[in-house]
Amino acid sequence: MTQVLTQIRKFGVVPVVTIEDPEDASKLADALLEGGLPCMEVAFRTAAAGEALRRIALCQPDLLLGAGTVLTVDQASEALDAGARFIFSPGFDAEIVAYCLKQNVPVFPGVCTTTDIQAALKSGLKVLKLFPVEPLGGTRYLKAVASPFPGIEFIPTGGVDEGNLSCYLSVPIVVACGGSWIAPAESIAAKNFDGIRDRAVATVKVVQKVRKGSTHE
Ligand code: 3PG
């Protein structure tokens, strides 16, 4: 569990991908590996998600693979069977969290209020996805909602992009950011894997720049 979190923290960004055609999965994984960002959250928003996970787990074992938009325990179980090593959900679901923790798998439920955060804390979690962070109010909201909860860290997601990434990563309680801007559905559909690789390269540069200039790690 700790190892996955350490890697997510090191990468600073978790690319969220929605795959319609399982044939695209491997090329997409290669683009992220070539771009120096070997991490991917496959969203359970299409029927292809499970198969995409299976193919990547088999062909690109060096990529840190997880599943997102997990709404049920069955989906969590399918994702883990397919090779996912972490689980994201848009909201907090105590059953999904309990299931993942029992399997010893890191789980990051989405929270957006202090009530959500308290429920997640009760489940024993210390790192939460803050979603959808930009419409909620960006870093200002993040700092305000987090202030009563010392020791809790966040993965802001929802509206994060290359333009605002450094603002989020500069907040000490931010482990990493999640987002679809590196590999948006349109780029995957257009099979523009070079574009995805180039955005991964640009993203890594932003992460490195922020980390170099900051006093925290
Ligand atoms: C998610 O499922 O985590 C989000 O939809 C990603 O948000 P974004 O598309 O605004 O990056």
XYZ file of C-alpha atoms and ligand atoms in Angstrom:
228
model
C 0.000 0.000 0.000
C 2.728 2.435 1.044
C 4.750 1.662 -2.073
C 1.910 2.698 -4.404
C 1.382 5.936 -2.494
C 5.116 6.650 -2.581
C 5.075 6.261 -6.365
C 1.994 8.468 -6.792
C 3.676 11.088 -4.623
C 6.827 10.848 -6.716
C 4.973 11.206 -10.048
C 2.903 14.155 -8.751
C 0.204 13.518 -11.345
C -2.176 10.645 -12.011
C -3.392 10.726 -15.632
C -7.100 9.808 -15.799
C -7.990 7.992 -19.021
C -11.260 6.871 -20.581
C -10.690 4.074 -23.066
C -13.393 3.120 -25.587
C -11.341 0.638 -27.599
C -9.146 -1.881 -25.728
C -6.827 -1.858 -28.770
C -5.749 1.657 -27.701
C -4.759 0.603 -24.179
C -1.237 -0.573 -24.847
C -0.321 2.359 -27.108
C -1.630 4.762 -24.530
C 0.452 3.097 -21.819
C 3.520 3.280 -24.084
C 2.924 7.000 -24.674
C 2.893 7.656 -20.919
C 5.953 5.468 -20.350
C 7.836 7.278 -23.137
C 6.720 10.619 -21.722
C 8.209 9.756 -18.330
C 4.880 9.573 -16.499
C 4.331 5.830 -16.007
C 1.029 5.981 -14.178
C -2.579 5.664 -15.268
C -6.058 5.622 -13.752
C -8.424 3.818 -16.129
C -11.920 5.212 -15.594
C -14.773 2.711 -15.331
C -16.843 4.854 -17.666
C -16.752 2.500 -20.631
C -17.322 -1.205 -21.150
C -13.674 -1.465 -22.246
C -12.206 -0.487 -18.851
C -11.661 -4.025 -17.500
C -10.123 -5.311 -20.729
C -7.911 -2.209 -21.020
C -6.605 -2.831 -17.493
C -5.905 -6.493 -18.276
C -3.941 -5.649 -21.422
C -1.821 -2.970 -19.761
C -1.121 -5.107 -16.673
C 0.110 -7.850 -18.969
C 2.139 -5.803 -21.470
C 3.379 -2.830 -19.417
C 4.043 -4.111 -15.887
C 6.300 -1.098 -15.204
C 3.382 1.285 -15.398
C 1.614 2.026 -12.103
C -1.914 1.010 -13.022
C -5.133 1.848 -11.209
C -8.859 2.191 -11.758
C -11.100 5.212 -11.322
C -14.778 6.136 -11.361
C -15.290 2.960 -9.324
C -18.888 3.087 -8.104
C -19.470 -0.433 -6.770
C -17.635 -3.182 -4.910
C -18.106 -5.379 -7.999
C -16.256 -2.845 -10.143
C -13.496 -2.610 -7.548
C -13.195 -6.393 -7.564
C -13.164 -6.501 -11.389
C -10.491 -3.798 -11.469
C -8.247 -5.605 -8.976
C -8.677 -8.928 -10.806
C -7.657 -7.139 -14.009
C -4.450 -5.825 -12.445
C -5.309 -2.425 -10.936
C -3.089 -1.539 -7.968
C -5.113 1.410 -6.659
C -8.724 2.556 -6.735
C -10.273 6.017 -7.089
C -13.976 6.817 -6.641
C -15.747 10.101 -7.378
C -17.369 10.038 -3.923
C -17.063 8.328 -0.554
C -18.548 4.828 -0.284
C -17.776 3.021 2.973
C -18.272 -0.430 1.422
C -15.817 0.180 -1.429
C -13.294 1.610 1.009
C -13.633 -1.346 3.408
C -13.330 -3.825 0.534
C -10.138 -2.224 -0.827
C -8.522 -1.936 2.600
C -9.300 -5.611 3.243
C -7.495 -6.421 -0.007
C -4.607 -4.208 1.124
C -5.116 -1.910 -1.862
C -4.846 1.897 -1.637
C -8.210 3.561 -2.164
C -8.807 7.262 -2.731
C -12.479 8.218 -2.485
C -13.560 11.623 -3.675
C -14.586 14.123 -1.007
C -15.839 17.658 -1.360
C -17.139 18.663 2.085
C -15.992 18.486 5.700
C -18.707 15.867 6.275
C -17.240 13.678 3.502
C -13.775 14.091 4.988
C -14.974 13.051 8.463
C -16.628 9.936 7.007
C -13.411 9.035 5.174
C -11.340 9.581 8.331
C -13.649 7.213 10.198
C -12.732 4.547 7.629
C -9.085 5.048 8.480
C -8.021 6.967 5.362
C -5.437 9.719 5.348
C -5.161 10.555 1.640
C -8.310 11.632 -0.184
C -9.261 12.773 -3.662
C -10.744 16.281 -3.587
C -13.276 16.384 -6.413
C -14.190 18.413 -8.448
C -11.590 20.823 -7.152
C -11.730 23.678 -9.678
C -15.522 24.261 -9.587
C -15.325 23.981 -5.780
C -12.929 26.912 -5.643
C -9.425 25.649 -6.410
C -6.553 25.967 -3.938
C -8.473 28.457 -1.811
C -11.201 25.876 -1.159
C -8.663 23.102 -0.720
C -6.811 24.966 2.024
C -10.026 26.027 3.769
C -11.714 22.614 3.771
C -8.493 20.888 4.858
C -7.683 23.234 7.723
C -9.604 21.345 10.473
C -7.909 18.066 9.495
C -4.183 18.089 10.274
C -2.311 15.141 8.820
C -4.768 14.567 5.967
C -3.444 14.886 2.421
C -5.250 15.335 -0.877
C -5.213 14.462 -4.551
C -7.101 17.366 -6.161
C -8.901 16.355 -9.344
C -11.499 17.914 -11.619
C -10.434 20.833 -13.760
C -6.707 20.491 -13.093
C -4.581 21.133 -16.181
C -1.116 22.204 -17.264
C -1.977 25.833 -16.445
C -2.982 25.414 -12.794
C -1.027 22.246 -11.892
C 1.866 24.096 -10.269
C -0.522 26.058 -7.978
C -1.909 22.795 -6.614
C 1.448 21.051 -6.306
C 2.777 24.022 -4.348
C 0.305 23.315 -1.534
C 2.147 21.109 1.005
C -0.869 18.850 1.704
C -1.152 17.916 -1.989
C 0.265 14.459 -2.718
C -0.439 14.622 -6.458
C -3.117 15.852 -8.854
C -5.407 13.747 -11.012
C -6.711 14.757 -14.394
C -7.656 13.902 -17.935
C -5.799 16.740 -19.648
C -2.742 14.624 -20.493
C -4.725 11.957 -22.319
C -8.163 13.401 -23.083
C -10.745 11.117 -24.682
C -10.513 13.055 -27.985
C -6.761 12.436 -28.260
C -7.234 8.741 -27.533
C -10.069 8.478 -30.086
C -7.906 10.274 -32.665
C -5.032 7.922 -31.779
C -2.835 10.955 -31.175
C -0.415 9.087 -28.934
C 2.470 11.412 -29.793
C 0.432 14.324 -28.467
C -0.256 12.394 -25.260
C 3.448 11.591 -24.879
C 4.329 15.267 -25.407
C 1.818 16.389 -22.772
C 3.268 13.814 -20.363
C 6.755 15.256 -20.984
C 5.463 18.807 -20.377
C 3.680 17.684 -17.198
C 6.796 16.023 -15.795
C 8.667 19.305 -16.356
C 6.047 21.227 -14.372
C 6.242 18.721 -11.496
C 10.042 18.878 -11.457
C 10.043 22.669 -11.510
C 7.648 22.919 -8.552
C 9.503 20.276 -6.554
C 12.875 21.962 -7.200
C 11.570 25.280 -5.979
C 9.800 23.945 -2.890
C 11.128 23.199 0.548
C 8.746 20.293 1.140
C 8.758 16.942 -0.679
C -12.108 12.020 -12.708
O -12.850 11.107 -13.029
O -11.259 11.882 -11.823
C -12.300 13.335 -13.350
O -13.326 13.289 -14.282
C -11.109 13.940 -13.978
O -11.395 15.295 -14.046
P -10.962 16.173 -15.299
O -11.530 15.487 -16.524
O -11.549 17.529 -15.074
O -9.459 16.196 -15.349
